[in-house]
Short mmCIF file of C-alpha atoms in Angstrom, two decimals:
data_model
loop_
_atom_site.label_atom_id
_atom_site.label_comp_id
_atom_site.label_asym_id
_atom_site.label_seq_id
_atom_site.Cartn_x
_atom_site.Cartn_y
_atom_site.Cartn_z
CA MET A 1 47.63 9.13 0.08
CA LYS A 2 46.71 6.02 -1.92
CA GLU A 3 43.02 5.52 -2.66
CA LEU A 4 41.70 2.16 -1.53
CA ALA A 5 38.35 0.40 -1.36
CA LYS A 6 37.08 0.13 2.21
CA ASP A 7 33.64 -1.45 1.87
CA THR A 8 32.71 -2.30 -1.71
CA TYR A 9 34.63 -2.72 -4.94
CA GLN A 10 33.88 -4.01 -8.42
CA GLN A 11 36.31 -5.10 -11.10
CA GLY A 12 34.30 -6.02 -14.17
CA ASP A 13 32.36 -9.17 -13.41
CA VAL A 14 33.85 -9.66 -9.93
CA ILE A 15 32.40 -7.88 -6.91
CA PHE A 16 33.69 -7.47 -3.36
CA ARG A 17 32.00 -6.42 -0.17
CA ARG A 18 33.62 -6.13 3.23
CA VAL A 19 31.81 -8.35 5.72
CA GLY A 20 33.88 -7.68 8.84
CA GLU A 21 37.26 -7.12 10.38
CA ALA A 22 38.28 -10.73 10.82
CA LEU A 23 37.08 -14.32 11.02
CA SER A 24 35.75 -15.29 14.41
CA PRO A 25 38.30 -17.24 16.51
CA GLY A 26 38.09 -20.99 16.17
CA HIS A 27 36.40 -20.64 12.79
CA ASP A 28 36.75 -23.93 10.94
CA LYS A 29 37.95 -22.65 7.60
CA ASN A 30 38.44 -24.29 4.25
CA VAL A 31 41.38 -22.37 2.76
CA VAL A 32 41.54 -22.81 -1.01
CA ALA A 33 44.46 -20.45 -1.69
CA ARG A 34 47.07 -18.43 0.22
CA GLY A 35 49.20 -15.45 -0.71
CA ARG A 36 48.72 -14.60 -4.36
CA CYS A 37 45.12 -15.79 -4.81
CA VAL A 38 43.20 -16.17 -8.05
CA VAL A 39 39.67 -15.10 -7.11
CA ALA A 40 38.08 -15.64 -10.52
CA GLU A 41 39.12 -17.07 -13.84
CA GLY A 42 37.66 -16.15 -17.22
CA GLU A 43 36.83 -18.66 -19.95
CA GLY A 44 39.88 -18.00 -22.03
CA HIS A 45 42.22 -15.24 -21.40
CA HIS A 46 42.33 -13.59 -18.03
CA VAL A 47 42.25 -14.00 -14.27
CA HIS A 48 41.33 -11.74 -11.36
CA VAL A 49 44.21 -11.95 -8.90
CA ILE A 50 44.85 -10.70 -5.38
CA ASP A 51 48.48 -9.76 -5.68
CA ALA A 52 49.58 -10.47 -2.11
CA PRO A 53 53.11 -11.75 -1.44
CA VAL A 54 53.30 -15.54 -1.62
CA GLU A 55 54.36 -15.82 2.03
CA SER A 56 51.69 -13.40 3.29
CA ASP A 57 48.58 -14.15 5.38
CA ALA A 58 46.09 -13.39 2.60
CA GLU A 59 43.68 -16.31 2.34
CA LEU A 60 40.86 -17.30 0.04
CA ILE A 61 38.32 -19.30 2.02
CA LYS A 62 35.35 -21.34 0.82
CA GLU A 63 32.48 -21.24 3.25
CA GLY A 64 29.46 -23.14 1.96
CA GLY A 65 28.43 -21.37 -1.22
CA ARG A 66 30.39 -18.23 -0.29
CA MET A 67 33.95 -17.24 -1.13
CA LEU A 68 35.71 -15.12 1.49
CA LEU A 69 38.96 -13.23 1.19
CA ASN A 70 40.76 -12.81 4.48
CA LEU A 71 43.01 -9.74 4.43
CA GLN A 72 42.87 -9.07 8.17
CA HIS A 73 46.65 -8.92 8.60
CA MET A 74 47.31 -6.97 5.42
CA GLN A 75 47.69 -3.19 5.26
CA GLU A 76 46.43 -3.14 1.70
CA VAL A 77 46.59 -5.40 -1.31
CA GLN A 78 46.26 -4.90 -5.04
CA HIS A 79 43.58 -6.60 -7.07
CA GLN A 80 44.67 -7.12 -10.67
CA HIS A 81 42.99 -8.21 -13.84
CA THR A 82 45.67 -9.87 -15.87
CA SER A 83 46.10 -11.93 -18.98
CA GLY A 84 49.33 -13.89 -19.40
CA GLY A 85 51.26 -11.24 -17.51
CA LEU A 86 49.72 -8.42 -19.54
CA SER A 87 47.21 -5.85 -18.37
CA GLY A 88 43.62 -7.05 -18.63
CA ASP A 89 40.44 -5.15 -19.46
CA HIS A 90 40.16 -3.57 -16.02
CA ASN A 91 42.57 -1.36 -14.11
CA THR A 92 44.25 -2.52 -10.92
CA TYR A 93 42.91 -1.18 -7.63
CA THR A 94 43.78 -1.55 -3.96
CA LEU A 95 41.68 -3.29 -1.32
CA GLY A 96 41.92 -2.33 2.34
CA PRO A 97 42.34 -4.78 5.24
CA GLY A 98 39.47 -6.88 6.58
CA LEU A 99 37.32 -9.83 5.64
CA TRP A 100 35.82 -9.56 2.16
CA GLU A 101 33.19 -11.59 0.39
CA VAL A 102 33.88 -12.23 -3.30
CA GLY A 103 31.07 -12.70 -5.81
CA GLY A 104 30.24 -12.50 -9.48
CA VAL A 105 27.73 -10.43 -11.40
CA ARG A 106 24.82 -12.08 -13.21
CA GLU A 107 22.82 -11.51 -16.36
CA VAL A 108 19.72 -12.80 -18.09
CA ASP A 109 20.21 -14.61 -21.39
CA HIS A 110 16.93 -13.62 -23.04
CA PHE A 111 17.53 -16.00 -25.94
CA ALA A 112 18.08 -19.09 -23.79
CA GLN A 113 15.62 -17.70 -21.20
CA LEU A 114 17.90 -18.32 -18.28
CA GLU A 115 19.73 -16.39 -15.61
CA ARG A 116 23.44 -17.06 -15.11
CA ARG A 117 26.69 -15.72 -13.76
CA VAL A 118 28.32 -13.50 -16.38
CA MET A 119 30.80 -15.48 -18.48
CA ASP A 120 33.87 -13.70 -19.78
CA MET B 1 68.32 -17.58 -24.91
CA ILE B 2 66.29 -18.55 -27.92
CA GLU B 3 64.79 -22.00 -27.99
CA TYR B 4 64.32 -23.46 -31.44
CA ASN B 5 62.07 -26.32 -32.50
CA LEU B 6 59.42 -25.61 -29.89
CA THR B 7 55.93 -26.63 -30.85
CA PHE B 8 53.74 -23.59 -30.49
CA SER B 9 50.31 -24.32 -29.20
CA ARG B 10 47.73 -21.99 -27.73
CA PRO B 11 48.70 -22.81 -24.11
CA ASN B 12 52.32 -22.18 -25.05
CA VAL B 13 51.44 -18.72 -26.22
CA THR B 14 48.81 -17.72 -23.68
CA ASN B 15 50.89 -18.96 -20.73
CA SER B 16 53.81 -16.89 -21.89
CA TYR B 17 54.65 -13.34 -21.01
CA TYR B 18 55.24 -10.56 -23.45
CA SER B 19 58.44 -8.75 -22.69
CA ILE B 20 58.84 -5.15 -23.80
CA ALA B 21 62.59 -5.53 -23.30
CA TYR B 22 62.91 -8.41 -25.76
CA LEU B 23 59.93 -7.50 -27.98
CA ALA B 24 59.05 -11.17 -27.75
CA LEU B 25 57.19 -13.69 -25.67
CA THR B 26 59.13 -15.17 -22.81
CA LYS B 27 58.40 -18.43 -21.15
CA ALA B 28 59.84 -20.16 -18.12
CA VAL B 29 59.92 -23.95 -18.39
CA ARG B 30 61.76 -26.17 -15.89
CA ASN B 31 63.97 -23.32 -14.66
CA ARG B 32 65.00 -22.42 -18.18
CA TYR B 33 63.97 -19.15 -19.69
CA PHE B 34 62.89 -19.20 -23.30
CA ILE B 35 62.28 -16.34 -25.62
CA LEU B 36 59.84 -17.03 -28.41
CA VAL B 37 60.46 -14.60 -31.23
CA PRO B 38 57.32 -14.16 -33.36
CA ASP B 39 57.33 -13.41 -37.07
CA GLU B 40 54.46 -10.99 -36.59
CA LEU B 41 53.10 -9.34 -33.46
CA HIS B 42 50.25 -6.85 -32.97
CA LEU B 43 49.48 -5.19 -29.64
CA ASP B 44 46.96 -2.65 -28.40
CA ASP B 45 47.96 0.42 -26.40
CA ARG B 46 47.66 -1.56 -23.12
CA GLY B 47 50.14 -4.15 -24.39
CA ASN B 48 47.50 -6.83 -25.01
CA LEU B 49 47.67 -9.02 -28.11
CA HIS B 50 45.23 -7.50 -30.57
CA ASN B 51 44.45 -7.39 -34.29
CA ASP B 52 41.01 -6.54 -35.68
CA SER B 53 41.66 -7.90 -39.15
CA GLY B 54 44.02 -10.87 -38.86
CA PRO B 55 46.25 -12.87 -36.52
CA ALA B 56 47.75 -10.92 -33.62
CA ILE B 57 50.72 -13.22 -33.39
CA VAL B 58 52.34 -15.41 -36.02
CA PHE B 59 55.05 -18.00 -35.48
CA ASP B 60 56.05 -19.65 -38.72
CA SER B 61 52.81 -21.26 -39.94
CA PHE B 62 51.04 -20.88 -36.58
CA LYS B 63 48.58 -18.02 -36.29
CA PHE B 64 46.84 -16.89 -33.12
CA HIS B 65 43.94 -14.47 -33.00
CA PHE B 66 43.25 -12.02 -30.21
CA LEU B 67 40.98 -9.04 -29.68
CA HIS B 68 42.37 -6.87 -26.88
CA GLY B 69 43.88 -9.94 -25.21
CA LEU B 70 40.79 -12.13 -25.73
CA THR B 71 41.69 -15.41 -27.46
CA LEU B 72 39.60 -16.37 -30.50
CA GLU B 73 39.90 -19.82 -31.96
CA GLY B 74 38.57 -21.71 -34.97
CA GLU B 75 35.08 -20.65 -35.94
CA ASP B 76 35.16 -17.63 -33.61
CA ALA B 77 38.18 -16.19 -35.43
CA LYS B 78 36.51 -16.71 -38.83
CA ARG B 79 33.23 -15.31 -37.62
CA TRP B 80 34.38 -12.25 -35.68
CA ILE B 81 37.71 -11.27 -37.23
CA TYR B 82 37.55 -12.12 -40.93
CA ARG B 83 33.83 -11.70 -41.54
CA ASP B 84 32.45 -8.37 -42.77
CA LEU B 85 30.26 -7.20 -39.88
CA LYS B 86 28.64 -4.27 -41.70
CA ASN B 87 25.34 -6.04 -42.21
CA ILE B 88 25.24 -8.18 -39.11
CA ARG B 89 21.91 -8.44 -37.25
CA PRO B 90 22.42 -6.86 -33.80
CA GLN B 91 20.41 -9.73 -32.27
CA GLU B 92 23.25 -12.03 -33.31
CA ILE B 93 25.65 -9.91 -31.24
CA LEU B 94 23.37 -9.92 -28.18
CA GLN B 95 23.23 -13.70 -28.46
CA ILE B 96 26.99 -14.11 -27.85
CA SER B 97 27.21 -15.74 -24.43
CA ASN B 98 30.74 -14.62 -23.53
CA VAL B 99 30.44 -10.99 -22.45
CA ASP B 100 34.02 -10.09 -23.39
CA LEU B 101 33.53 -11.37 -26.93
CA ARG B 102 30.14 -9.58 -27.07
CA ARG B 103 31.85 -6.36 -25.98
CA GLU B 104 34.58 -6.76 -28.62
CA VAL B 105 32.05 -7.32 -31.40
CA ILE B 106 30.03 -4.30 -30.22
CA ARG B 107 33.28 -2.30 -30.33
CA LYS B 108 34.06 -3.51 -33.87
CA VAL B 109 30.57 -2.76 -35.17
CA GLY B 110 30.07 0.41 -33.09
CA ILE B 111 27.48 0.87 -30.34
CA GLU B 112 25.53 3.41 -32.45
CA LEU B 113 25.12 0.95 -35.34
CA VAL B 114 24.14 -1.84 -32.95
CA LEU B 115 21.43 0.34 -31.41
CA ASP B 116 20.33 1.68 -34.83
CA GLY B 117 19.56 -1.88 -35.86
CA LEU B 118 17.47 -2.61 -32.79
CA PHE B 119 13.94 -1.34 -32.22
CA HIS B 120 14.33 -0.04 -28.68
CA ARG B 121 13.41 2.58 -26.12
CA VAL B 122 15.23 4.03 -23.16
CA LEU B 123 13.61 3.15 -19.82
CA ASP B 124 16.13 4.98 -17.63
CA LYS B 125 19.53 6.61 -17.85
CA GLN B 126 22.09 7.35 -15.16
CA GLY B 127 25.58 8.51 -16.14
CA ASP B 128 27.18 5.86 -18.36
CA TYR B 129 24.38 3.37 -17.64
CA THR B 130 21.23 3.09 -19.76
CA LEU B 131 18.41 0.64 -19.22
CA LEU B 132 16.96 -0.29 -22.61
CA GLN B 133 13.89 -2.20 -23.68
CA VAL B 134 14.70 -3.97 -26.94
CA LEU B 135 12.43 -5.83 -29.35
CA LEU B 136 14.31 -9.01 -30.29
CA GLN B 137 11.72 -9.90 -32.94
CA ALA B 138 9.01 -8.03 -34.82
CA ASN B 139 6.40 -8.35 -32.10
CA PRO B 140 5.83 -6.54 -28.80
CA TRP B 141 6.02 -9.79 -26.80
CA SER B 142 9.70 -10.07 -27.64
CA ALA B 143 10.59 -6.95 -25.63
CA CYS B 144 13.55 -7.63 -23.34
CA ASN B 145 15.58 -5.44 -21.02
CA PHE B 146 19.28 -4.81 -21.50
CA LEU B 147 21.67 -2.68 -19.49
CA LYS B 148 24.09 -0.70 -21.64
CA MET B 149 27.20 0.34 -19.72
CA LEU B 150 30.71 1.62 -20.22
CA ASN B 151 33.82 -0.22 -19.06
CA PRO B 152 35.57 2.65 -17.26
CA SER B 153 39.03 1.14 -17.71
CA ILE B 154 39.09 0.70 -21.47
CA GLY B 155 36.13 2.84 -22.59
CA CYS B 156 34.19 0.06 -24.36
CA TRP B 157 30.43 -0.47 -24.25
CA HIS B 158 28.79 -3.61 -22.86
CA MET B 159 25.18 -4.77 -23.24
CA GLU B 160 23.93 -7.34 -20.76
CA GLY B 161 20.47 -8.79 -20.25
CA VAL B 162 18.55 -7.96 -17.07
CA PRO B 163 15.04 -9.02 -15.96
CA ASN B 164 12.17 -7.48 -17.90
CA HIS B 165 10.29 -6.22 -14.85
CA LEU B 166 13.05 -3.76 -13.89
CA ARG B 167 12.40 -0.10 -14.68
CA THR B 168 15.41 1.85 -13.39
CA VAL B 169 19.19 1.68 -13.75
CA GLU B 170 19.45 1.50 -9.96
CA GLU B 171 17.25 -1.61 -9.84
CA ALA B 172 19.15 -3.20 -12.73
CA LEU B 173 22.56 -2.62 -11.11
CA LEU B 174 21.37 -3.94 -7.76
CA TRP B 175 20.00 -7.07 -9.45
CA ARG B 176 23.19 -7.53 -11.52
CA ASN B 177 25.34 -7.29 -8.38
CA ASN B 178 23.41 -10.04 -6.54
CA GLY B 179 21.59 -7.49 -4.42
CA TRP B 180 24.85 -6.52 -2.66
CA PHE B 181 24.95 -2.92 -3.88
CA ALA B 182 24.01 -0.84 -6.91
CA HIS B 183 27.19 1.25 -7.00
CA ALA B 184 30.50 0.07 -5.59
CA GLU B 185 32.81 2.61 -3.94
CA LYS B 186 35.14 2.03 -6.85
CA ILE B 187 34.60 0.36 -10.22
CA THR B 188 37.40 -0.53 -12.64
#
């Protein structure tokens, strides 16, 4: 049986947590991508991609300052780290169905004395 | 089909796809499929463009530098590929803002040598994570916390800054992950 993340998952600088089964009905949503969604893009060479079929119901939704990934109608979907079609620095893994929140990790730049989202 | 007289630019190369079948970069433009045959090509064992000591891909007079798929241009290529890093100050590495480039330079220099050059102590250790207190200058007021961790997919070490008041790996991971969790079910 394939292993898949049910509640939390981390691929390098991108983190996921499951926040529910589905969006509440009548939710006014701002869909920024459908199907194969790029959830994060690095400075130069790679992207974090939800590899759902183009015609699927996978949705990336912006809700205020939050980014949500709606996989409620999906059985499972692969999350890839890819660079120009090549494998990236992180292995691919499978996310289970549900509503996921997508975020980024942070660090302290002790030289500039500031806190920021990790840049890669 | 081989397209001649293309102008090779960085977007041309990075938006292309390396094909094992053709041993070349392939590119789809306006429904036509091009194969860009390089004069020189270096890859790592994951198939990413990579050369520690020169260009990873050469087309005619065009040279493109990559470290495990990470693009390096201009000054970065001179500084991190052609420069002798034996005597580099580790503080200079920790100052690199892009964490992928920082990781690649740590890999080139070696994590042991980086840590040897830093006055530091271990605050906490948990598996492949170590919370370090590092003196960035020659005075105790310059002590700063860094989390040393292993990328489980490619086996390379990262060092990232975390707040100085943290004392355990658990606290550092929780802070790094926006307070969502310290350990994800799965990390890749």
